[in-house]
Coordinates of C-alpha atoms (C1' of nucleotides) in Angstrom, one line a residue:
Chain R
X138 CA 114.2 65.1 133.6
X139 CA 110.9 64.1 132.5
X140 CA 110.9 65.6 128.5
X141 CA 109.1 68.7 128.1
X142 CA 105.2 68.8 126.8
X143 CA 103.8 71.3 124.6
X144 CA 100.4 72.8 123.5
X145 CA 99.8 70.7 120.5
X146 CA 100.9 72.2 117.4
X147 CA 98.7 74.7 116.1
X148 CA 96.9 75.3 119.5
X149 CA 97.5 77.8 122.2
X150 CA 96.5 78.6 125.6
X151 CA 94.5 81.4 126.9
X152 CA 95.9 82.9 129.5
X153 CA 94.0 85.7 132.2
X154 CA 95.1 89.0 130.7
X155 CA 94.1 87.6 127.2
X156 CA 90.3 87.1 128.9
X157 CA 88.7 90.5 128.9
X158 CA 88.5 91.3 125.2
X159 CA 87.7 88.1 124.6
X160 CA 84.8 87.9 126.7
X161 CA 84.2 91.8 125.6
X162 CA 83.8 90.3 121.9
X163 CA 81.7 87.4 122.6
X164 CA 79.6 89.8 124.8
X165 CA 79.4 91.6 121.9
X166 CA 78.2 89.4 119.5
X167 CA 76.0 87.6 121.9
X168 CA 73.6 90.8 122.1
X169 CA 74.1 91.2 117.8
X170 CA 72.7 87.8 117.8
X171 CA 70.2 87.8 120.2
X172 CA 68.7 91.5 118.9
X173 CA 68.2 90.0 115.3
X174 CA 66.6 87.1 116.6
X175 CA 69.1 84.2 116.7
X176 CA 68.4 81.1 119.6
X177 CA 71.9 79.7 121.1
X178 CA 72.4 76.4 119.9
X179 CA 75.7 73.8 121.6
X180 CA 75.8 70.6 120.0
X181 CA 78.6 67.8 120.6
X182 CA 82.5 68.5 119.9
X183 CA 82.3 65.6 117.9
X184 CA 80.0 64.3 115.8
X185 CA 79.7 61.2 113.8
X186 CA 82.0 61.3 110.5
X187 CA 79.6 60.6 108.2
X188 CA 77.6 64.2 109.0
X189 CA 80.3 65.7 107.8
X190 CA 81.5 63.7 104.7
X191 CA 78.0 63.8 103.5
X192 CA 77.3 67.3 105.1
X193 CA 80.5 69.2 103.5
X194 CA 81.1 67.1 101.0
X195 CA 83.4 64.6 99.9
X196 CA 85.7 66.8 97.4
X197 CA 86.3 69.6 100.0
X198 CA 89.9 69.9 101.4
X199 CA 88.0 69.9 104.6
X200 CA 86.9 66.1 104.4
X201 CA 89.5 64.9 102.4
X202 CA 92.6 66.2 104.2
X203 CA 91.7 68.3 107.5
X204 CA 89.7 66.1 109.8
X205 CA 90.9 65.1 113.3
X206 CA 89.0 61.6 112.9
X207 CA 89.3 58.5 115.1
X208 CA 87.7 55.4 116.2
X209 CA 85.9 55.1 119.3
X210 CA 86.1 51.8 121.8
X211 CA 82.9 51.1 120.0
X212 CA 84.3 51.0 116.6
X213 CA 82.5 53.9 115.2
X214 CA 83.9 56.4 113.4
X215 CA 84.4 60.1 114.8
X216 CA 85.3 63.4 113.9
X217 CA 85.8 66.5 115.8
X218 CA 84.0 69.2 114.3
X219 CA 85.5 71.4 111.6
X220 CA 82.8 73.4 110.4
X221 CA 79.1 74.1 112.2
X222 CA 76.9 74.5 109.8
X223 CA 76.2 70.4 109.0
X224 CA 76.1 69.9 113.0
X225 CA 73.1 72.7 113.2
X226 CA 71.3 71.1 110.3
X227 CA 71.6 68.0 112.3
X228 CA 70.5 69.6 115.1
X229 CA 67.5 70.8 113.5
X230 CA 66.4 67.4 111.8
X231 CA 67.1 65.4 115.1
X232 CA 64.8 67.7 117.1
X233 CA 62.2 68.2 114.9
X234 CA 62.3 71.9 114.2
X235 CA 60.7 71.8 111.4
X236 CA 57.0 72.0 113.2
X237 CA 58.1 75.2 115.2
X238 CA 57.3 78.1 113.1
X239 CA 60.0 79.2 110.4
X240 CA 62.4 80.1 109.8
X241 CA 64.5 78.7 113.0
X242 CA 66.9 81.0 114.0
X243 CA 70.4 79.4 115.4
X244 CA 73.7 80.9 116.5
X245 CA 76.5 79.5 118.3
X246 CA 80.3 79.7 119.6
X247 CA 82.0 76.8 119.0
X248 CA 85.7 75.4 119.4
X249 CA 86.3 74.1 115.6
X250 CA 89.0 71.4 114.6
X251 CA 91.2 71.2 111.7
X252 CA 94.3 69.5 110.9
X253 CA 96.1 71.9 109.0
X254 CA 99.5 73.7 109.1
X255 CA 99.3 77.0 111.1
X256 CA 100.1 80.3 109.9
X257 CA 98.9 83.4 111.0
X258 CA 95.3 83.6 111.9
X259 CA 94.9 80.1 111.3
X260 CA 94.7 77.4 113.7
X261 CA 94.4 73.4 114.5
X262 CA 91.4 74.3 117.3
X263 CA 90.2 78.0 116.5
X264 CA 86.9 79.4 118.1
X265 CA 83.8 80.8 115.6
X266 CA 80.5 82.5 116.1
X267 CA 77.7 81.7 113.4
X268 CA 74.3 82.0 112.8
X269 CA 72.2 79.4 110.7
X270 CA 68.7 80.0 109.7
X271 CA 66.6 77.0 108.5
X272 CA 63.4 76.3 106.8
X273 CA 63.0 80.2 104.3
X274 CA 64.2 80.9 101.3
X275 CA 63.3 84.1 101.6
X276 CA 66.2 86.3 100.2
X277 CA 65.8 89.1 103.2
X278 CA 67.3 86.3 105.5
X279 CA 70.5 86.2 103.2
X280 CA 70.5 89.8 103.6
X281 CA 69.5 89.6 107.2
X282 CA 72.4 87.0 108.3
X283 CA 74.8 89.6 106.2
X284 CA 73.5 92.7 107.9
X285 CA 73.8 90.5 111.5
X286 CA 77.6 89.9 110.9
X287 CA 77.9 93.6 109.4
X288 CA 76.4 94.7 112.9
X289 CA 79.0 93.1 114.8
X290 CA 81.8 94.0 113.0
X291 CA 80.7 97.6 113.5
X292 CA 79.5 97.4 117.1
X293 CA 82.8 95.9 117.9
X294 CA 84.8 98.9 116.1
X295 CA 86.8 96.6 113.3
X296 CA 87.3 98.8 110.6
X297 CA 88.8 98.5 107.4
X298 CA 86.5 95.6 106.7
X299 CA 85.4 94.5 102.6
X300 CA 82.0 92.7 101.9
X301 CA 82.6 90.4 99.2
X302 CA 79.2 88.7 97.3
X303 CA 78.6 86.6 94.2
X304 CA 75.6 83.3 93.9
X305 CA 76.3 80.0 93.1
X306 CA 73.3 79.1 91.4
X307 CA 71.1 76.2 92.1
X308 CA 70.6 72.8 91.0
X309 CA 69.4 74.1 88.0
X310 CA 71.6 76.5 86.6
X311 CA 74.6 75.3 88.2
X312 CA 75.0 72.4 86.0
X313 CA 74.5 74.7 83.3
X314 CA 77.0 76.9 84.1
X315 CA 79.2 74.0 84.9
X316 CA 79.5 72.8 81.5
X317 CA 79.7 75.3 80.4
X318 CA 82.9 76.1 82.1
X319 CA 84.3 73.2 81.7
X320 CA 84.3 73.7 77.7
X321 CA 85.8 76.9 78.5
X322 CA 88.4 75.7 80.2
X323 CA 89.1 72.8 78.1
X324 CA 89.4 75.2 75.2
X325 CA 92.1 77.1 76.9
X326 CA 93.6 73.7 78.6
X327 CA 97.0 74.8 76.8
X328 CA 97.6 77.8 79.0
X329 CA 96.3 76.6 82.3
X330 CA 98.5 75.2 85.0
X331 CA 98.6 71.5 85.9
X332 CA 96.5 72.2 89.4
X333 CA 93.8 73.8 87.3
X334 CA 93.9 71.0 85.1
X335 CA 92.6 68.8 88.0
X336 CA 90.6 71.6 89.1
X337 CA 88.5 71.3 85.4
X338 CA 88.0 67.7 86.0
X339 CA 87.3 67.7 89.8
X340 CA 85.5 71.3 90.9
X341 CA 85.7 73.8 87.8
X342 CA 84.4 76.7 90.1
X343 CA 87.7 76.2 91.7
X344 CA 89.4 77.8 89.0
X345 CA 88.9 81.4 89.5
X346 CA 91.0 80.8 92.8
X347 CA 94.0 80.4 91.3
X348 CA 96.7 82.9 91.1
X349 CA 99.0 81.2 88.5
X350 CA 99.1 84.8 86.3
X351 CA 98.8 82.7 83.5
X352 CA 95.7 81.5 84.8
X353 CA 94.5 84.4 86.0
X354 CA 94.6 86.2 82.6
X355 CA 92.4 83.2 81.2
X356 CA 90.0 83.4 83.9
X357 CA 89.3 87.1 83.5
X358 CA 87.6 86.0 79.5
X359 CA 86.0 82.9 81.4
X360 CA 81.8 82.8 81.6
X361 CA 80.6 84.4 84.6
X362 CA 78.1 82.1 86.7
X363 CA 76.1 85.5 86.9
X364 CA 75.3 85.0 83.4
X365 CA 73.8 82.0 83.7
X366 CA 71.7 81.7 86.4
X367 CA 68.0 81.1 85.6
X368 CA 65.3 83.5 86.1
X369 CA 64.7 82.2 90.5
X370 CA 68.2 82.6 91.4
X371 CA 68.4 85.8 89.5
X372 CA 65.7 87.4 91.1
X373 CA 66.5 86.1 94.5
X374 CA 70.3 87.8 93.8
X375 CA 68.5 90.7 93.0
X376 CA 66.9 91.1 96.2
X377 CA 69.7 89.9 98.7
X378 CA 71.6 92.9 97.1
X379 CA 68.2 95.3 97.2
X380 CA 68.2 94.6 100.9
X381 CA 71.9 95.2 101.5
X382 CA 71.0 98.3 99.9
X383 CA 68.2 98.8 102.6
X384 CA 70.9 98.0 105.6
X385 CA 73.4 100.7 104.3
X386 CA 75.7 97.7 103.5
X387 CA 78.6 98.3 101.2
X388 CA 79.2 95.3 98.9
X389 CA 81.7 94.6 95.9
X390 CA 80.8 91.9 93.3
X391 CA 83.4 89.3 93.7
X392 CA 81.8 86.1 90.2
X393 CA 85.8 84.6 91.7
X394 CA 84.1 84.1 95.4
X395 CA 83.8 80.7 95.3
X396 CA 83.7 79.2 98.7
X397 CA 84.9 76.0 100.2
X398 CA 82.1 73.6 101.3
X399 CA 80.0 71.8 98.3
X400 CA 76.9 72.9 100.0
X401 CA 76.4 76.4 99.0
X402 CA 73.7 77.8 96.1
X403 CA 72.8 81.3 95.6
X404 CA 74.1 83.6 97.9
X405 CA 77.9 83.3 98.7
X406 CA 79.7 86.4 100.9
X407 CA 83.1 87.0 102.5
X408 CA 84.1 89.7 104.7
X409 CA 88.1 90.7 104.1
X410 CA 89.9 92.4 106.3
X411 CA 92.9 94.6 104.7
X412 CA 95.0 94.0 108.3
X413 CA 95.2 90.4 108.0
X414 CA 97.9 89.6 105.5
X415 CA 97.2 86.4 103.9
X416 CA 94.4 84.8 105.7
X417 CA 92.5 87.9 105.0
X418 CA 89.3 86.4 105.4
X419 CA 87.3 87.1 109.4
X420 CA 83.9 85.4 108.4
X421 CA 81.9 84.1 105.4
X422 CA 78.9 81.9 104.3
X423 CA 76.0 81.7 102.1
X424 CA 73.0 80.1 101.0
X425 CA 72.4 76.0 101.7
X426 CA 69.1 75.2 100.1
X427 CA 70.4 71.4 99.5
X428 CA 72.1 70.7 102.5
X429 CA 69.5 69.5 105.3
X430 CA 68.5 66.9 102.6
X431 CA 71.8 65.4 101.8
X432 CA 72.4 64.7 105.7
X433 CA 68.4 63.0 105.9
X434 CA 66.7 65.6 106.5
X435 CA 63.3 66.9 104.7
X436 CA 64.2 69.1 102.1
X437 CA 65.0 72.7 103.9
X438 CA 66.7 76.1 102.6
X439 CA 68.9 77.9 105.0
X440 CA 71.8 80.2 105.0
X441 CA 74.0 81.4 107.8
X442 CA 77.8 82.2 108.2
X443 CA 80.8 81.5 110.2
X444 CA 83.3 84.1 111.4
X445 CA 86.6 83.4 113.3
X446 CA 87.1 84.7 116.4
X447 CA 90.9 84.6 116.8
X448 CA 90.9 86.7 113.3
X449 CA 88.6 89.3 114.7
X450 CA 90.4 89.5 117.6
X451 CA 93.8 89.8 115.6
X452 CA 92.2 92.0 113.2
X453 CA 91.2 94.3 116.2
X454 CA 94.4 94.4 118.2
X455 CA 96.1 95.7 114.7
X456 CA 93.6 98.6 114.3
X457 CA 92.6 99.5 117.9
X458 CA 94.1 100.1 121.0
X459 CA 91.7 100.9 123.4
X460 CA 90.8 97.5 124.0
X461 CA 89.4 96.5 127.6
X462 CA 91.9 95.2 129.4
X463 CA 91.7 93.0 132.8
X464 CA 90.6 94.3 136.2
X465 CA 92.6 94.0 139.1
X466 CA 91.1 94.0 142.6
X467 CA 89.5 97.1 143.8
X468 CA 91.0 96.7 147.4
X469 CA 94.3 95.1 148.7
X470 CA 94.3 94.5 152.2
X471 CA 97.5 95.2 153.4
X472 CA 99.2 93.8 156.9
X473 CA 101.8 96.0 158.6
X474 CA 103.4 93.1 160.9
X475 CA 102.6 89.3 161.4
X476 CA 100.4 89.6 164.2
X477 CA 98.0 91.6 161.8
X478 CA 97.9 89.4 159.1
X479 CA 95.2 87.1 160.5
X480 CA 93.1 90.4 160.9
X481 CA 94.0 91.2 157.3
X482 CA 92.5 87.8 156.2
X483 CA 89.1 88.5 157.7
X484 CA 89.1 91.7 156.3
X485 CA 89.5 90.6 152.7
X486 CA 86.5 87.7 153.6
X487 CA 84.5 90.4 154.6
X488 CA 85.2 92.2 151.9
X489 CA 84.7 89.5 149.2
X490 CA 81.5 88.5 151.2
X491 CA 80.1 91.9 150.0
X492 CA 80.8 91.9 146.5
X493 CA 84.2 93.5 146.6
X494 CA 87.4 92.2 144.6
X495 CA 89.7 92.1 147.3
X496 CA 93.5 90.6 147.4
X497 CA 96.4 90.6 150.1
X498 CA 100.1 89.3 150.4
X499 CA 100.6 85.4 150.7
X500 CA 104.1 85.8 150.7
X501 CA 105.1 87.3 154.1
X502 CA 106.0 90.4 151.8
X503 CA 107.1 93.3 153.7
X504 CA 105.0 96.4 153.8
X505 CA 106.3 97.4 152.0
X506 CA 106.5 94.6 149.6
X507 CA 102.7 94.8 149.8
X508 CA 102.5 98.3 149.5
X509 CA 103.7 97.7 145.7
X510 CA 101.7 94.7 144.7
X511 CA 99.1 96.7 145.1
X512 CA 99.8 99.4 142.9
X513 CA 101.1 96.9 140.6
X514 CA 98.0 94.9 140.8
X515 CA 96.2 97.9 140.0
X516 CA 94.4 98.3 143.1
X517 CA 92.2 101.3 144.0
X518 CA 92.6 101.2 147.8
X519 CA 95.1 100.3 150.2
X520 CA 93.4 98.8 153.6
X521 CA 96.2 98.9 156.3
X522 CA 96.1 97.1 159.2
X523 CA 98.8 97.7 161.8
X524 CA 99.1 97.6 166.0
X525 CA 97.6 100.8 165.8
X526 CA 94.3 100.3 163.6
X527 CA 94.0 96.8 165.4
X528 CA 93.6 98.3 169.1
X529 CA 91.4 100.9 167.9
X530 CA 89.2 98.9 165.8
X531 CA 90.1 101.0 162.8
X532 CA 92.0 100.6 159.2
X533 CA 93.6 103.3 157.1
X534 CA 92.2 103.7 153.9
X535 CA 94.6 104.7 151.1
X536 CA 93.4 106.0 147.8
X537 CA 96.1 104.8 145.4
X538 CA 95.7 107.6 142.5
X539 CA 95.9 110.7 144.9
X540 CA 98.0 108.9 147.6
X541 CA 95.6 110.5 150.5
X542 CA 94.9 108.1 153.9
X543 CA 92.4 108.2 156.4
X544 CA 92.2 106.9 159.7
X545 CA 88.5 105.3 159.7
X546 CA 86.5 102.9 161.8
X547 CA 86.8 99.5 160.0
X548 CA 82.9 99.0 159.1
X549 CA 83.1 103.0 157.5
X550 CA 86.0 101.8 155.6
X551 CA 84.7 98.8 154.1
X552 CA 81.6 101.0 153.3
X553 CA 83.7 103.1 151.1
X554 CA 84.9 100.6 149.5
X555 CA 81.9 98.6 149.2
X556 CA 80.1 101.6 147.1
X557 CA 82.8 102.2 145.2
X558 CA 82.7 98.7 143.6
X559 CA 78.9 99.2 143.5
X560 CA 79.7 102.2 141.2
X561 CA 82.4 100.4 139.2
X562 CA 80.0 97.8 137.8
Chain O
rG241 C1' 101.3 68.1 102.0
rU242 C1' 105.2 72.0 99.8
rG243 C1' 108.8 76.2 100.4
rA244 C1' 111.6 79.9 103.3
rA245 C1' 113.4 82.1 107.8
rC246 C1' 114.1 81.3 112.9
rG247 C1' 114.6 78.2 117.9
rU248 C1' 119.9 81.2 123.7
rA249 C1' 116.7 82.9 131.2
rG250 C1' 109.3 83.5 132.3
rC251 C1' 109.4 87.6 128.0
rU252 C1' 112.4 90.6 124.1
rC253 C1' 117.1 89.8 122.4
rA254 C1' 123.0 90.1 122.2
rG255 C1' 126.8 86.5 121.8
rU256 C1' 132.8 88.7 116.9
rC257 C1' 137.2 84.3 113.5
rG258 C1' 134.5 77.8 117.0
rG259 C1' 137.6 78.5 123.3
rU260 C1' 131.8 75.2 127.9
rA261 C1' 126.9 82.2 128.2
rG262 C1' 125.3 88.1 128.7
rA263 C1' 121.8 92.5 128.8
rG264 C1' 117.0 94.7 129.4
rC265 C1' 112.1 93.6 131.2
rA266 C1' 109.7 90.5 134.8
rC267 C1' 110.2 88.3 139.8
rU268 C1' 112.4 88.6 145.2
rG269 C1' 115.0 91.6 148.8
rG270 C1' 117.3 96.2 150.2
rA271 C1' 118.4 102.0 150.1
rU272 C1' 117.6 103.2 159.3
rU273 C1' 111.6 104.0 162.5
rG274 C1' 104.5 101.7 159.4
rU275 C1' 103.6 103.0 152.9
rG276 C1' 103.3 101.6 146.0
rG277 C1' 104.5 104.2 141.1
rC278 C1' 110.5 107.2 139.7
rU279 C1' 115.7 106.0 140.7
rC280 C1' 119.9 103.0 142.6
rC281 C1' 122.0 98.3 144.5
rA282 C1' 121.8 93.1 145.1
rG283 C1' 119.7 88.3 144.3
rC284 C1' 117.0 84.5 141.7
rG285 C1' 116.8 82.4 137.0
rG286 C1' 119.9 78.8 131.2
rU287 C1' 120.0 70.5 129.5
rC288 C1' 121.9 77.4 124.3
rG289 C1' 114.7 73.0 121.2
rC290 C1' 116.1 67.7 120.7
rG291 C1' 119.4 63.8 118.5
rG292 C1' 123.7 62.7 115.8
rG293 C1' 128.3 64.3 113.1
rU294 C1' 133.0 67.3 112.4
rU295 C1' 136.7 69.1 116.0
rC296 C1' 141.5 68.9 121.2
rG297 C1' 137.1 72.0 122.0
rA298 C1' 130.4 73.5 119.2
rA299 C1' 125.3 78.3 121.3
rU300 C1' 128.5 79.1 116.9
rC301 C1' 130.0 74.5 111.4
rC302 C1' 127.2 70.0 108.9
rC303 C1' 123.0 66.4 108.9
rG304 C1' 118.4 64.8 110.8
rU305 C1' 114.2 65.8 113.8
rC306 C1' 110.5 68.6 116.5
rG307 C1' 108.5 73.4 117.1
rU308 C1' 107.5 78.6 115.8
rU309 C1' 106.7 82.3 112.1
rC310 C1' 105.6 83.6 107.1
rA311 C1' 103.9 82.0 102.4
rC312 C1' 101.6 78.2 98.9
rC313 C1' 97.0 75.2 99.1
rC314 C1' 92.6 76.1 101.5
rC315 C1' 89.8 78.4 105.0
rA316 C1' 87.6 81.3 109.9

RNA sequence: GUGAACGUAGCUCAGUCGGUAGAGCACUGGAUUGUGGCUCCAGCGGUCGCGGGUUCGAAUCCCGUCGUUCACCCCA
């Protein structure tokens, strides 16, 4: 025998039952989106791998360990997409968005692609909604793509959910702050471990992740990049959390948030999600006032986020469970004897002609065999169709819930059932 | 990339001290005449992840490998 294939590691198939929430969520979040403003934007799976090496930025675990990158028959270099935020800003350069009026609203719901070993709630292809909005640097729209994920967090019923904030800074303070850091660090070099070592030479931010106690207990004397930051990104922290305020938006602080992709200033943000366990974040972003330019674009603030739709969907099925669950057919056409079952198969055409979810038996079940995949398919009538109904031009009608049959002409029947999927939509 | 636990039927699992496999669910049929859900009976279904080693004999012990899960790293 032929040896077995798998879904790749880290992937998974969707099956049918696992459908309705789904498309319940993403139903969800498409009206969010569209009711704060947001334009749907697709854009290739992959995308050349320079967007993103320039894009997220060379130091990022992202680029340098986590991209599924080949070589096409032309020789160029590839990547499927890990993040969307660099694809939207290339989006936005290549089609000249600039001239419409800003800020350009984006959101999307993309497949994303990273090598990295699974664990719960994290994936090799995992699915995220995000909004970007380019071209203001207007601190209501950090507030506004905050309040947009907020809203569909709520509207979707996941509890339990923690807003996380802190800014980066800009080109101007950052470097500032990064020095001064870095001397920090230095200074206490002694009783940091060897990661945060590399992490002082390399991306000094990083350092506050760690969770080496030893480090830790340094990090909670270490200079707070909310300190530092000069009198622009003060005030623009100043409003983001004013307007927060505004929404009815609870926020903690968080000067440790540092996020993964280099191209983030000001406002950083993270919701947690206490059900989780370890990969406790559902969705994050920030602020990305330099990023348009370093993938050759004019010079354009923006700021969006990215939330993961597998975690929101885990995060729900631990905290709710009155999820919508899949329909089953509303009629099942059932065939008494053989010589009926051709009658039963232009029923059901009829009956899908109209609008109506309707099944029958393809197995040569017995009545009764059909008589019980249609209660187990969940299906609200029972058409029969015997000798009987057949010579009179009738069907019996069987209401599955309360068990009562009638004995009606066949166009009545399929009437009644006709309205009743009317009513169900 | 690192560490730990686990891989037995479609699913959830049992399998003692090594003696070539079981249950429940699901699926199919049946319990006299043309009727589902409850119950009962029967049937279908397994290269014990894969490869090697030890042994008279391996699902069981050992090594490797692949996969899953959890965690680190990082992220959604």
């Amino acid at each position: 025998m032929a040896e077995k294939i798998t879904a790749p590691k880290g992937t998974y198939d969707i099956l049918p039952d696992q459908q309705a929430v789904r498309r319940w969520v993403v139903a969800c979040a498409e009206d969010v989106f569209q009711r704060y403003g947001y334009g749907r934007l697709d854009t290739p799976i992959f995308e050349e791998t320079a967007l993103f090496a320039r894009g997220v930025g060379e130091s990022t675990d992202i680029v340098r360990k986590e991209m599924y990158t080949f070589t096409d028959l032309g020789g160029r270099s590839m990547t499927l997409r890990p993040e969307g935020t660099a694809p939207a800003a290339r989006a936005y350069v290549e089609h000249g968005m600039r001239t419409l009026p800003q800020p350009v609203k984006l959101w999307y719901h993309w497949p994303m692609f990273r090598y990295e070993s699974p664990q719960s709630g994290r994936y090799r292809q995992h699915y995220q909604f995000g909004v970007e909005a380019f071209g203001s640097t207007s601190p209501a729209l950090d507030a506004e793509a905050i309040g947009v994920l907020a809203a569909l967090y709520r509207e979707i019923g996941l509890a339990q959910v923690e807003l996380r904030i802190n800014s980066m800074g800009c080109r101007q303070c950052r470097p500032t702050y990064s020095d001064e850091l870095r001397a920090f660090l230095i200074d206490h070099r002694a009783d940091l471990c060897t990661e945060c070592h590399e992490r002082t030479r390399l991306n000094p931010l990083r350092t506050f992740d760690c969770k080496v106690p030893g480090c830790v207990r340094v990090m909670e004397s270490a200079p707070r990049f909310t300190e530092y930051l000069c009198e622009n990104c003060e005030g623009h922290h100043t409003v983001v959390r004013d307007h927060l305020v505004v929404q009815g938006i609870e926020y903690v602080e968080d000067h440790r948030l540092v996020r993964g992709m280099d191209y983030y200033t000001r406002t950083t943000f993270e919701f947690q999600s206490a059900v989780l366990g370890a990969q406790s974040g559902v969705g994050g972003g920030g602020r990305y006032d330099d990023l348009v330019e370093s993938i050759g674009g004019p010079p354009t603030p923006g700021v969006g986020f990215g939330t993961g739709v597998e975690r929101i969907l885990l995060a729900l099925s631990r905290s709710r469970d009155d999820l919508p669950g899949t329909r089953g057919p509303l009629a099942y056409v059932v065939a008494v004897n053989d010589s009926a079952r051709r009658e039963a198969f232009a029923l059901v055409h009829e009956l899908r002609s109209r609008g109506v979810a309707a099944e029958l038996d393809y197995a040569s079940r017995s009545l009764k065999g059909q008589m019980k995949q249609a209660g187990k398919g969940g299906a609200r009538f029972a058409l029969i169709l015997g000798d009987e109904e057949t010579a009179a031009g009738e069907v019996t009608l069987k209401d599955m819930a309360t068990g009562e049959e009638r004995r009606l002409p066949r166009t009545e029947a399929t009437e009644v059932v006709v309205k009743a999927e009317v009513s169900a939509e």
